[in-house]
Short mmCIF file of C-alpha atoms and ligand atoms in Angstrom, two decimals:
data_model
loop_
_atom_site.label_atom_id
_atom_site.label_comp_id
_atom_site.label_asym_id
_atom_site.label_seq_id
_atom_site.Cartn_x
_atom_site.Cartn_y
_atom_site.Cartn_z
CA MET A 1 22.68 -11.95 7.16
CA ILE A 2 23.93 -11.53 3.41
CA VAL A 3 22.01 -14.17 1.11
CA GLY A 4 23.22 -15.51 -1.97
CA GLN A 5 22.52 -17.81 -4.68
CA GLN A 6 24.58 -20.20 -6.54
CA LYS A 7 24.93 -18.82 -10.35
CA PRO A 8 23.68 -21.94 -12.76
CA PHE A 9 26.12 -24.38 -12.99
CA GLU A 10 26.51 -23.64 -17.03
CA GLU A 11 27.24 -20.17 -16.28
CA ILE A 12 30.11 -21.08 -13.66
CA TRP A 13 31.58 -23.79 -16.07
CA GLN A 14 31.91 -21.11 -18.80
CA MET A 15 33.59 -18.59 -16.37
CA VAL A 16 36.46 -21.24 -15.35
CA LYS A 17 36.52 -23.88 -17.87
CA ASP A 18 39.85 -22.76 -19.25
CA HIS A 19 42.19 -22.78 -16.22
CA ARG A 20 44.10 -25.75 -15.97
CA GLN A 21 44.43 -25.36 -12.28
CA LEU A 22 41.35 -23.98 -9.70
CA THR A 23 40.57 -23.88 -6.36
CA VAL A 24 37.07 -23.72 -5.37
CA PHE A 25 36.70 -21.64 -2.22
CA GLY A 26 34.13 -21.63 0.65
CA CYS A 27 33.03 -19.06 2.83
CA ASN A 28 31.49 -20.59 6.02
CA THR A 29 29.14 -17.81 7.53
CA CYS A 30 26.16 -16.11 6.01
CA VAL A 31 26.19 -17.68 2.51
CA ALA A 32 26.46 -20.95 4.16
CA VAL A 33 23.61 -20.67 6.43
CA CYS A 34 21.59 -20.36 3.11
CA HIS A 35 23.60 -23.53 1.72
CA GLN A 36 24.55 -21.71 -1.20
CA GLY A 37 28.28 -21.02 -0.18
CA GLY A 38 29.89 -22.98 2.67
CA ASN A 39 32.77 -24.85 2.53
CA LYS A 40 30.50 -28.11 2.30
CA GLU A 41 28.82 -26.66 -1.14
CA ALA A 42 32.62 -25.62 -2.31
CA GLY A 43 33.42 -29.40 -2.06
CA ILE A 44 29.99 -30.16 -4.02
CA LEU A 45 30.67 -27.85 -6.56
CA ALA A 46 34.37 -28.96 -7.09
CA SER A 47 33.30 -32.45 -7.63
CA GLN A 48 30.62 -31.20 -10.30
CA LEU A 49 33.39 -29.35 -12.26
CA ARG A 50 35.71 -32.34 -12.18
CA MET A 51 32.97 -34.66 -13.62
CA ARG A 52 32.40 -31.86 -16.24
CA ALA A 53 35.96 -31.56 -17.04
CA THR A 54 36.25 -35.47 -17.45
CA GLN A 55 33.01 -35.45 -19.53
CA GLU A 56 34.86 -32.82 -22.00
CA ASP A 57 38.02 -34.84 -21.66
CA LEU A 58 39.83 -31.84 -20.20
CA ALA A 59 42.81 -32.27 -17.70
CA ARG A 60 41.88 -30.11 -14.67
CA GLU A 61 43.11 -29.94 -11.45
CA ILE A 62 40.18 -28.75 -9.10
CA VAL A 63 40.64 -28.66 -5.06
CA ASP A 64 38.26 -27.11 -2.68
CA SER A 65 38.73 -25.07 0.54
CA GLY A 66 37.41 -22.60 2.28
CA VAL A 67 37.66 -20.37 5.34
CA GLU A 68 35.02 -18.96 8.22
CA ARG A 69 34.96 -15.33 6.51
CA GLN A 70 36.16 -14.16 3.19
CA CYS A 71 35.87 -10.47 4.06
CA GLU A 72 38.65 -10.25 6.65
CA HIS A 73 42.50 -10.82 6.83
CA GLU A 74 42.83 -12.69 9.80
CA PHE A 75 40.73 -16.00 8.34
CA PHE A 76 43.20 -16.38 5.59
CA GLU A 77 46.46 -17.69 7.52
CA ARG A 78 45.80 -21.55 6.99
CA THR A 79 44.76 -21.15 3.03
CA ASP A 80 47.03 -18.19 2.15
CA GLU A 81 49.82 -20.63 0.66
CA LEU A 82 46.97 -22.78 -1.21
CA ILE A 83 45.65 -19.68 -2.88
CA ARG A 84 48.89 -18.03 -3.65
CA GLY A 85 49.77 -21.53 -5.38
CA SER A 86 46.27 -21.27 -7.35
CA GLU A 87 46.17 -20.62 -11.18
CA ALA A 88 42.43 -19.08 -10.45
CA VAL A 89 39.97 -19.28 -7.54
CA LEU A 90 36.10 -19.61 -7.73
CA SER A 91 34.87 -17.97 -4.59
CA LEU A 92 31.36 -19.12 -3.10
CA ALA A 93 31.39 -15.88 -0.90
CA CYS A 94 28.95 -13.05 -1.39
CA GLY A 95 30.27 -10.20 -3.68
CA ILE A 96 32.12 -8.77 -0.72
CA GLY A 97 34.31 -11.88 -0.08
CA VAL A 98 34.96 -12.33 -3.80
CA GLN A 99 36.14 -8.47 -3.81
CA PHE A 100 38.13 -8.94 -0.76
CA MET A 101 39.86 -11.99 -2.34
CA ALA A 102 40.63 -9.80 -5.62
CA GLU A 103 42.21 -7.48 -3.72
CA ARG A 104 44.18 -9.55 -1.36
CA TYR A 105 45.59 -11.72 -4.50
CA PRO A 106 46.17 -9.05 -7.05
CA LYS A 107 47.45 -11.44 -9.47
CA ILE A 108 45.20 -14.44 -9.28
CA PRO A 109 41.82 -14.23 -10.91
CA VAL A 110 38.83 -14.72 -8.71
CA TYR A 111 35.58 -15.55 -10.15
CA PRO A 112 32.08 -15.17 -8.29
CA ALA A 113 30.25 -18.73 -7.94
CA LEU A 114 27.22 -16.87 -6.40
CA ASN A 115 24.76 -14.15 -7.19
CA THR A 116 24.58 -12.04 -4.08
CA THR A 117 21.00 -11.18 -3.52
CA PHE A 118 20.19 -9.20 -0.71
CA LEU A 119 20.44 -8.70 3.21
CA GLY A 120 17.61 -10.86 4.76
CA ASP A 121 16.52 -13.01 7.94
CA VAL A 122 15.64 -16.82 7.93
CA PRO A 123 11.92 -16.72 9.33
CA GLU A 124 11.86 -20.42 8.95
CA VAL A 125 14.04 -23.06 7.60
CA GLY A 126 14.97 -23.03 4.23
CA LEU A 127 13.03 -19.36 3.72
CA PHE A 128 15.16 -16.09 3.17
CA ARG A 129 13.64 -12.87 2.97
CA GLU A 130 14.99 -9.32 2.17
CA LYS A 131 14.90 -6.94 5.14
CA CYS A 132 17.49 -4.12 4.60
CA GLN A 133 19.10 -2.18 2.00
CA ALA A 134 21.50 -0.42 4.14
CA CYS A 135 20.09 2.95 3.32
CA GLY A 136 22.38 4.69 5.81
CA ASP A 137 19.62 6.66 7.58
CA CYS A 138 17.33 3.97 9.26
CA VAL A 139 13.32 5.03 9.39
CA LEU A 140 12.60 1.77 11.59
CA GLY A 141 11.69 3.81 14.60
CA VAL A 142 8.74 5.46 12.52
CA THR A 143 7.34 2.65 10.92
CA GLY A 144 6.91 0.24 13.68
CA GLY A 145 10.02 -1.80 12.74
CA VAL A 146 8.85 -2.75 9.36
CA CYS A 147 11.46 -1.41 6.56
CA PRO A 148 9.56 0.44 3.78
CA VAL A 149 13.02 1.05 2.00
CA SER A 150 13.84 -2.55 1.34
CA ARG A 151 10.29 -4.28 1.73
CA CYS A 152 8.07 -1.99 -0.26
CA ALA A 153 8.30 -2.48 -4.22
CA LYS A 154 8.28 1.30 -4.63
CA ARG A 155 10.08 2.26 -1.34
CA LEU A 156 7.31 4.52 -0.60
CA LEU A 157 7.89 6.40 2.81
CA ASN A 158 4.45 7.53 3.35
CA GLY A 159 2.46 4.50 1.51
CA PRO A 160 0.50 2.35 0.92
CA CYS A 161 0.08 3.24 -2.89
CA GLY A 162 -3.29 2.17 -4.41
CA GLY A 163 -2.14 -0.93 -5.29
CA SER A 164 -2.11 -2.63 -1.71
CA THR A 165 -4.79 -5.52 -2.24
CA ASN A 166 -5.61 -7.77 0.77
CA GLY A 167 -2.32 -7.29 2.24
CA LYS A 168 -0.64 -8.00 -0.86
CA CYS A 169 1.63 -5.72 -3.14
CA GLU A 170 0.70 -4.59 -6.65
CA ILE A 171 3.79 -6.57 -8.09
CA SER A 172 2.58 -9.99 -6.88
CA LYS A 173 0.16 -11.99 -4.67
CA GLU A 174 3.28 -13.55 -3.35
CA THR A 175 4.86 -10.39 -1.72
CA GLU A 176 3.28 -8.96 1.34
CA CYS A 177 2.89 -4.99 1.05
CA ALA A 178 5.03 -3.34 3.64
CA TRP A 179 2.73 -0.95 4.21
CA GLN A 180 -0.03 -3.27 5.55
CA LEU A 181 2.43 -4.46 7.80
CA VAL A 182 3.51 -1.21 8.93
CA VAL A 183 -0.07 -0.13 9.62
CA ASP A 184 -0.85 -3.31 11.35
CA ARG A 185 2.01 -2.88 13.32
CA LEU A 186 1.29 0.53 14.30
CA GLU A 187 -2.18 -0.61 15.43
CA ALA A 188 -1.03 -3.36 17.40
CA LEU A 189 1.30 -0.89 19.14
CA GLY A 190 -1.79 1.50 19.63
CA ARG A 191 0.20 3.90 17.46
CA LEU A 192 -1.98 4.29 14.13
CA GLY A 193 -2.03 8.01 14.83
CA ASP A 194 1.49 8.20 13.58
CA TYR A 195 0.63 6.77 10.32
CA GLU A 196 -0.44 10.59 9.87
CA LYS A 197 3.21 12.07 10.42
CA VAL A 198 4.47 12.90 7.17
CA MET A 199 7.85 11.13 6.66
CA PRO A 200 10.38 13.82 5.18
CA ILE A 201 12.03 13.67 2.22
CA LYS A 202 14.93 11.14 2.27
CA ASP A 203 18.40 12.20 2.32
CA TRP A 204 19.83 9.39 -0.19
CA SER A 205 23.11 10.65 0.16
CA LYS A 206 23.65 8.18 2.78
CA ASP A 207 22.71 5.50 0.68
CA ARG A 208 24.54 4.34 -2.34
CA ALA A 209 23.71 7.75 -3.93
CA GLY A 210 26.75 9.28 -1.85
CA GLY A 211 28.99 6.87 -3.52
CA PRO A 212 31.09 4.13 -1.69
CA ARG A 213 30.60 4.47 2.35
CA ALA A 214 33.02 3.93 4.72
CA PHE A 215 33.64 4.21 8.36
CA ARG A 216 36.68 4.00 10.67
CA LEU A 217 36.45 2.95 14.26
CA GLU A 218 38.99 5.78 15.91
CA ASP A 219 40.37 3.68 18.65
CA PHE A 220 41.96 1.08 16.51
CA MET B 1 -14.38 36.76 -10.28
CA VAL B 2 -13.16 34.14 -7.69
CA GLU B 3 -9.74 34.78 -6.44
CA THR B 4 -7.42 32.01 -7.90
CA ILE B 5 -3.90 31.19 -7.17
CA THR B 6 -2.60 29.84 -10.40
CA GLY B 7 -4.97 30.94 -13.18
CA SER B 8 -5.64 27.12 -13.92
CA ARG B 9 -9.17 26.96 -15.74
CA LEU B 10 -9.72 23.89 -13.31
CA GLU B 11 -9.03 26.03 -10.34
CA LYS B 12 -11.52 28.79 -11.52
CA VAL B 13 -14.15 26.25 -12.10
CA LEU B 14 -13.89 24.70 -8.98
CA LYS B 15 -13.40 27.74 -6.86
CA SER B 16 -16.39 29.42 -8.25
CA GLY B 17 -18.27 26.46 -6.89
CA HIS B 18 -19.18 24.34 -10.17
CA GLN B 19 -18.98 20.51 -10.35
CA ALA B 20 -15.79 20.11 -12.45
CA VAL B 21 -15.29 17.74 -15.29
CA THR B 22 -11.92 16.38 -16.31
CA SER B 23 -10.88 13.56 -18.71
CA GLU B 24 -7.66 12.07 -19.84
CA CYS B 25 -5.85 11.15 -22.81
CA GLY B 26 -3.18 8.33 -22.91
CA PRO B 27 -0.12 9.80 -25.26
CA PRO B 28 0.97 7.73 -28.12
CA ARG B 29 3.86 4.91 -28.36
CA SER B 30 5.47 6.99 -31.01
CA ALA B 31 6.65 10.77 -32.17
CA ASP B 32 3.21 11.58 -33.80
CA ALA B 33 1.33 14.17 -31.77
CA SER B 34 -1.32 14.22 -34.11
CA HIS B 35 -3.15 11.56 -32.29
CA ILE B 36 -3.33 13.06 -28.83
CA ILE B 37 -4.46 16.77 -30.33
CA LYS B 38 -7.40 14.66 -32.19
CA LYS B 39 -8.34 13.16 -28.86
CA GLY B 40 -7.87 16.53 -27.00
CA HIS B 41 -10.44 18.08 -29.78
CA LEU B 42 -12.85 15.26 -29.12
CA ILE B 43 -13.65 16.09 -25.70
CA LYS B 44 -12.44 19.72 -25.32
CA ASP B 45 -15.86 21.15 -25.10
CA HIS B 46 -17.05 18.84 -22.39
CA VAL B 47 -14.30 19.02 -19.88
CA ASP B 48 -12.68 21.59 -18.10
CA ALA B 49 -8.98 20.30 -18.27
CA ILE B 50 -7.41 17.00 -19.81
CA ASN B 51 -4.96 14.92 -17.68
CA VAL B 52 -2.16 13.50 -19.75
CA THR B 53 -1.01 10.25 -18.35
CA ASP B 54 2.80 9.48 -17.82
CA ASN B 55 3.94 6.37 -19.20
CA GLN B 56 0.85 4.60 -17.77
CA THR B 57 1.12 0.90 -16.76
CA SER B 58 4.90 1.57 -17.11
CA VAL B 59 4.91 1.33 -20.97
CA THR B 60 6.95 3.77 -22.77
CA ARG B 61 5.06 6.50 -24.39
CA LEU B 62 5.65 10.18 -25.67
CA CYS B 63 6.09 11.99 -22.60
CA SER B 64 3.30 13.65 -20.75
CA LEU B 65 5.13 17.04 -20.66
CA ALA B 66 5.48 17.13 -24.53
CA ALA B 67 1.96 15.79 -24.68
CA CYS B 68 0.55 18.66 -22.50
CA VAL B 69 2.87 21.25 -24.56
CA HIS B 70 0.68 20.14 -27.55
CA LEU B 71 -2.53 20.24 -25.69
CA LYS B 72 -2.05 23.54 -24.34
CA LEU B 73 -0.64 25.00 -27.74
CA GLN B 74 -4.36 24.06 -28.76
CA GLY B 75 -5.90 26.27 -26.33
CA LEU B 76 -6.54 23.49 -23.86
CA ASP B 77 -6.14 23.03 -20.02
CA PRO B 78 -3.95 20.16 -19.58
CA VAL B 79 -3.13 18.26 -16.06
CA LEU B 80 0.41 17.09 -16.39
CA GLN B 81 0.36 13.86 -14.59
CA MET B 82 3.82 13.14 -13.14
CA VAL B 83 5.06 9.78 -11.49
CA VAL B 84 7.96 9.44 -9.46
CA ARG B 85 8.73 6.13 -10.71
CA ASP B 86 11.17 7.36 -13.32
CA ARG B 87 12.74 10.59 -12.23
CA ASN B 88 14.59 11.86 -9.26
CA ARG B 89 14.03 15.25 -7.46
CA ILE B 90 16.26 17.02 -9.93
CA ALA B 91 14.50 15.72 -12.97
CA LEU B 92 11.10 16.38 -11.36
CA GLN B 93 11.74 19.93 -10.30
CA SER B 94 13.22 20.60 -13.77
CA ASP B 95 10.04 18.89 -15.77
CA ILE B 96 7.98 21.32 -13.37
CA LEU B 97 9.88 24.47 -14.55
CA GLY B 98 9.58 23.23 -18.19
CA ALA B 99 5.98 22.78 -18.12
CA ALA B 100 5.30 26.29 -16.35
CA SER B 101 7.31 27.84 -18.89
CA PHE B 102 4.75 26.68 -21.42
CA GLY B 103 1.85 27.88 -19.21
CA ILE B 104 0.79 24.33 -18.04
CA GLN B 105 -1.00 25.21 -14.68
CA ASN B 106 -2.09 21.61 -13.19
CA VAL B 107 0.03 18.78 -11.80
CA LEU B 108 -1.10 15.32 -10.60
CA CYS B 109 1.39 13.86 -8.32
CA LEU B 110 1.49 10.04 -8.57
CA SER B 111 3.70 7.23 -7.50
CA GLY B 112 3.10 5.26 -10.79
CA ASP B 113 2.81 1.68 -11.43
CA HIS B 114 5.61 -0.73 -10.78
CA GLN B 115 7.46 -1.07 -13.97
CA ARG B 116 7.22 -4.84 -13.68
CA PHE B 117 3.74 -4.37 -15.33
CA GLY B 118 5.20 -2.46 -18.48
CA ASP B 119 7.14 -2.98 -21.41
CA HIS B 120 10.51 -2.84 -19.49
CA PRO B 121 10.36 -4.95 -16.51
CA GLN B 122 14.22 -5.17 -16.56
CA ALA B 123 14.39 -1.23 -15.96
CA GLN B 124 15.64 0.28 -12.77
CA ASN B 125 13.02 2.34 -10.78
CA VAL B 126 13.81 5.72 -9.18
CA PHE B 127 11.30 6.56 -6.51
CA ASP B 128 13.73 9.13 -4.91
CA LEU B 129 10.45 11.06 -3.66
CA ASP B 130 7.14 9.68 -3.27
CA SER B 131 3.69 11.38 -4.39
CA MET B 132 3.16 12.73 -1.28
CA GLN B 133 6.70 14.26 -1.12
CA LEU B 134 6.02 15.76 -4.91
CA VAL B 135 3.19 17.30 -3.68
CA GLN B 136 5.00 19.14 -1.08
CA THR B 137 7.71 19.84 -3.59
CA VAL B 138 5.37 21.61 -6.29
CA ARG B 139 3.90 23.57 -3.31
CA HIS B 140 7.13 24.51 -1.83
CA MET B 141 8.41 25.62 -5.55
CA ARG B 142 5.52 27.42 -6.10
CA ASP B 143 4.71 28.91 -2.40
CA GLU B 144 8.17 29.64 -1.32
CA GLY B 145 9.70 30.28 -4.44
CA LYS B 146 12.36 27.78 -3.75
CA PHE B 147 13.92 24.26 -4.80
CA LEU B 148 13.98 21.71 -2.51
CA SER B 149 17.69 22.67 -1.93
CA GLY B 150 16.70 25.88 -0.62
CA ASP B 151 17.75 27.88 -3.69
CA GLU B 152 15.58 30.78 -5.04
CA ILE B 153 13.67 30.25 -8.08
CA LYS B 154 13.21 33.77 -9.82
CA GLN B 155 10.17 33.13 -11.59
CA PRO B 156 8.52 30.08 -9.64
CA PRO B 157 6.06 27.77 -11.38
CA SER B 158 2.28 28.56 -10.87
CA MET B 159 0.62 25.18 -10.54
CA PHE B 160 -2.51 24.11 -9.09
CA VAL B 161 -1.34 20.91 -7.43
CA GLY B 162 -3.37 17.40 -7.34
CA ALA B 163 -3.01 13.98 -6.19
CA ALA B 164 -4.83 10.70 -6.74
CA ALA B 165 -6.92 8.63 -3.82
CA ASN B 166 -7.88 5.09 -4.07
CA PRO B 167 -10.81 4.39 -1.61
CA PHE B 168 -10.66 1.07 -2.54
CA GLY B 169 -7.17 0.11 -1.78
CA ASP B 170 -6.03 -1.60 1.06
CA PRO B 171 -5.79 -1.37 4.32
CA PHE B 172 -9.27 0.32 4.43
CA LYS B 173 -8.66 1.96 7.96
CA ILE B 174 -5.96 4.08 6.58
CA ARG B 175 -7.55 5.09 3.32
CA VAL B 176 -9.11 8.55 5.13
CA PRO B 177 -5.97 9.25 7.10
CA ARG B 178 -4.05 8.75 3.95
CA LEU B 179 -6.18 11.37 2.10
CA ALA B 180 -5.69 13.62 5.13
CA LYS B 181 -1.74 13.11 4.77
CA LYS B 182 -1.84 14.17 1.22
CA VAL B 183 -4.12 17.31 2.37
CA ALA B 184 -1.45 17.99 4.88
CA CYS B 185 1.09 18.02 1.99
CA GLY B 186 -0.59 20.56 0.30
CA ALA B 187 -2.94 18.88 -2.25
CA GLU B 188 -5.56 20.83 -3.64
CA PHE B 189 -7.68 18.69 -5.76
CA ILE B 190 -7.89 14.86 -5.68
CA GLN B 191 -8.70 12.56 -8.55
CA THR B 192 -9.94 8.95 -7.39
CA GLN B 193 -9.55 5.53 -8.81
CA CYS B 194 -12.40 4.36 -10.89
CA ILE B 195 -15.55 3.99 -8.77
CA TYR B 196 -17.57 0.69 -9.47
CA ASN B 197 -18.32 0.13 -5.76
CA LEU B 198 -20.40 2.92 -4.93
CA ASP B 199 -21.21 1.91 -1.41
CA LYS B 200 -17.80 1.63 -0.46
CA PHE B 201 -16.97 4.85 -2.11
CA GLU B 202 -19.80 6.84 -0.09
CA LYS B 203 -18.54 5.12 3.31
CA TRP B 204 -15.32 6.46 2.38
CA MET B 205 -16.57 10.07 1.58
CA GLU B 206 -18.42 9.72 5.12
CA GLY B 207 -15.05 9.30 6.65
CA VAL B 208 -13.85 12.32 4.67
CA ARG B 209 -16.66 14.28 5.56
CA GLU B 210 -16.21 13.55 9.46
CA ARG B 211 -12.78 15.09 9.19
CA SER B 212 -13.86 17.88 6.83
CA LEU B 213 -11.33 17.09 4.24
CA HIS B 214 -13.75 17.79 1.68
CA GLU B 215 -13.66 21.48 2.65
CA LYS B 216 -9.83 21.37 2.59
CA VAL B 217 -9.43 19.63 -0.94
CA TYR B 218 -11.46 19.31 -4.20
CA ILE B 219 -12.48 15.79 -4.60
CA LEU B 220 -13.16 14.22 -8.24
CA ALA B 221 -14.65 11.22 -8.40
CA GLY B 222 -13.14 8.95 -10.91
CA ILE B 223 -15.53 7.35 -13.65
CA THR B 224 -14.22 4.71 -16.35
CA PRO B 225 -17.30 3.34 -18.44
CA LEU B 226 -17.06 -0.52 -18.96
CA ARG B 227 -16.78 -1.76 -22.49
CA SER B 228 -17.68 -5.21 -21.69
CA VAL B 229 -18.29 -7.82 -19.39
CA GLY B 230 -14.83 -9.36 -20.36
CA MET B 231 -13.57 -5.96 -19.29
CA ALA B 232 -15.20 -5.75 -16.26
CA ARG B 233 -14.04 -9.43 -15.15
CA TYR B 234 -10.25 -8.15 -16.13
CA LEU B 235 -10.64 -5.25 -13.82
CA GLN B 236 -12.06 -7.13 -10.92
CA LYS B 237 -9.39 -10.15 -11.28
CA ASN B 238 -6.15 -8.57 -12.42
CA VAL B 239 -5.99 -4.82 -11.57
CA PRO B 240 -4.51 -4.28 -7.96
CA GLY B 241 -6.66 -1.87 -5.81
CA MET B 242 -9.69 -2.07 -8.20
CA ASP B 243 -13.01 -3.10 -6.64
CA VAL B 244 -15.50 -4.40 -9.30
CA PRO B 245 -18.73 -6.01 -7.39
CA ASP B 246 -20.00 -9.19 -8.62
CA GLU B 247 -23.53 -7.29 -9.11
CA LEU B 248 -22.07 -5.15 -11.72
CA ILE B 249 -20.60 -8.06 -13.56
CA GLU B 250 -23.95 -9.72 -13.31
CA ARG B 251 -25.69 -6.76 -14.68
CA MET B 252 -23.27 -6.62 -17.68
CA LYS B 253 -23.54 -10.22 -18.54
CA GLY B 254 -27.24 -10.05 -18.28
CA VAL B 255 -27.00 -7.84 -21.59
CA GLU B 256 -26.49 -9.15 -24.94
CA LYS B 257 -23.04 -8.46 -26.35
CA SER B 258 -23.54 -5.64 -28.87
CA LYS B 259 -25.32 -3.76 -26.30
CA GLN B 260 -22.89 -4.17 -23.46
CA ALA B 261 -20.84 -0.96 -24.44
CA ASP B 262 -24.09 1.01 -24.11
CA GLU B 263 -24.85 -0.53 -20.77
CA GLY B 264 -21.45 0.56 -19.59
CA ILE B 265 -22.09 4.00 -20.55
CA THR B 266 -25.43 3.95 -18.73
CA ILE B 267 -23.72 2.52 -15.93
CA ALA B 268 -21.19 5.62 -15.73
CA VAL B 269 -24.07 7.95 -16.01
CA GLU B 270 -26.08 6.66 -12.95
CA THR B 271 -22.80 6.66 -11.02
CA ILE B 272 -22.44 10.31 -11.77
CA GLN B 273 -25.92 11.12 -11.20
CA ARG B 274 -25.81 9.30 -7.69
CA LEU B 275 -22.51 10.98 -6.81
CA LYS B 276 -23.63 14.49 -7.74
CA GLU B 277 -25.74 14.25 -4.72
CA CYS B 278 -22.99 12.81 -2.51
CA LYS B 279 -21.60 15.90 -0.28
CA GLY B 280 -18.01 16.66 -0.78
CA VAL B 281 -17.95 15.24 -4.38
CA ALA B 282 -16.42 18.17 -6.37
CA GLY B 283 -16.80 16.88 -9.75
CA PHE B 284 -15.79 14.01 -12.10
CA HIS B 285 -12.65 12.56 -13.65
CA VAL B 286 -13.75 10.62 -16.51
CA MET B 287 -11.24 8.16 -17.67
CA ALA B 288 -12.64 6.41 -20.86
CA ILE B 289 -9.34 4.51 -21.79
CA GLU B 290 -8.99 4.66 -25.18
CA TRP B 291 -12.53 5.52 -25.72
CA GLU B 292 -12.29 9.48 -25.59
CA GLU B 293 -15.16 9.55 -28.12
CA LYS B 294 -17.83 8.55 -25.76
CA VAL B 295 -16.82 11.20 -22.96
CA PRO B 296 -18.97 13.81 -24.61
CA GLU B 297 -21.91 11.31 -24.39
CA ILE B 298 -21.40 10.81 -20.89
CA VAL B 299 -20.95 14.30 -19.95
CA GLU B 300 -24.12 15.18 -21.63
CA ARG B 301 -26.19 12.25 -20.44
CA SER B 302 -25.13 13.17 -16.75
CA GLY B 303 -26.54 16.89 -17.10
CA LEU B 304 -23.09 18.15 -16.65
CA TYR B 305 -23.23 20.16 -20.24
CA PRO B 306 -22.63 22.73 -21.31
CA ARG B 307 -19.35 23.54 -19.06
CA PRO B 308 -19.55 26.76 -17.22
CA GLN B 309 -17.79 29.67 -19.13
CA ILE B 310 -15.06 30.87 -17.29
CA ASP B 311 -12.99 34.22 -17.95
S1 LIG C 1 15.48 2.02 6.78
FE1 LIG C 1 17.41 1.65 5.86
S2 LIG C 1 18.60 1.01 7.23
FE2 LIG C 1 16.78 0.79 8.00
S3 LIG C 1 16.16 -1.33 7.58
FE3 LIG C 1 15.56 -0.28 6.10
S4 LIG C 1 17.05 -0.21 4.51
FE4 LIG C 1 17.90 -0.89 6.52
S1 LIG C 2 1.48 -2.62 -2.53
FE1 LIG C 2 2.31 -1.89 -0.68
S2 LIG C 2 4.56 -2.89 -0.85
FE2 LIG C 2 3.66 -2.78 -3.06
S3 LIG C 2 4.25 -0.89 -3.97
FE3 LIG C 2 2.37 -0.46 -2.68
S4 LIG C 2 2.85 0.05 -0.80
FE4 LIG C 2 4.57 -0.88 -1.64
#
């Protein structure tokens, strides 16, 4: 899923403080799982903003709302009117939701309340880890199901580099060395010999290097 | 006359069966090349080739390519170090052509430290290729006369291709397979991480010999003299992939401060003497970081001087 983190409150306030009316708008799927962007967080953020406005003696009308997913048209029916009537929207979706709204409501300024951080999993409650960078040409089949593109700090395809120490990455003792994980996993699968297969030079044109990607289902 | 592919002095020394000696110079953090030229002259009679580091530890410096050109113009044999951190395949191939156009005949293909350690931790990194793929790239350019794209290179670069190996990095079980992989990619010489844990290094070499890798690639053992007990401790604690045994720290500690540097040199000399007997070690890469003036002494005391006269 997509993981995001709320921007510092001060940064959010500076972005939106000049609008007399504001709708704080949650997205209740991915970024709700990480308790940063759901409809509940939208409610909390709206009241923080109202408090701040009162402290600064500014007359502001701040409402909160949200949808299940800010990246698809069908979820907007109920809230369409509210948004069309807003002077500005503060979106708690990931960068995709913010852009989708900006495109859907061309005349209404939409501001991001989150920093979209990565595509990750939830190995335990309250912990999120990056797992994929959507490189467009997945190599998990040859790396024992551990992604070196997103999890190795140098995205080495034939690693590990010389900096791997006690299973940790050279960049920090808190970061697992992806290649230690690859090797352990290959060994557990009885496939350590596969490590010696040289991974070919990657075609990054399927990644961001190829420009914005799109794909269309033909039958729809 | 031994048969060589590239005309590199390093290649000639190795192929004629001598134990080679290389060293390295770090370029300055300025546009003044006199500094690196001076360093080159300090060591030139005691080494066969001089590596020029490429923005080592991710700190911005005068570029490796330009520094190599300066050394080449002084009649020295430089080894162009290239990290894949800062350039994509277009820039890497273009720099290889540029280096070859100045008669630079050795290249060392590296991944490079992560930029987090350097002076620009906010920088974007590239890592389009990895170090093994860079080895393949240079060999492809030289042997097939082609770019990665498949387009022909009218005058291919003539480069002796090297890579690094760290026998002390983890996981240890793939350290020999990793070397095998670099050999399979086309590495012709290897320079290793600084060796302080000799037992572990010899164990690695055993694995290397079991697979006869030493017959396919020239392995130069990495030697860095310790200057003080503080440096030894720093390397042990703070440099990832570095293995400094406690005994060595004790040994440095047992010597009074003013004599520690000499002790460090003695340790380096003893290391070389022991490894000269290690089958499969084809030479030494003496990295005296910002202490180049000591290289001649180390080389002489280790019995590696004079260097063979080639051509
Ligand atoms: S290889 Fe690419 S697609 Fe597969 S998990 Fe890694 S980044 Fe995602
Ligand atoms: S230590 Fe491991 S994860 Fe970190 S850069 Fe090196 S190979 Fe990648």
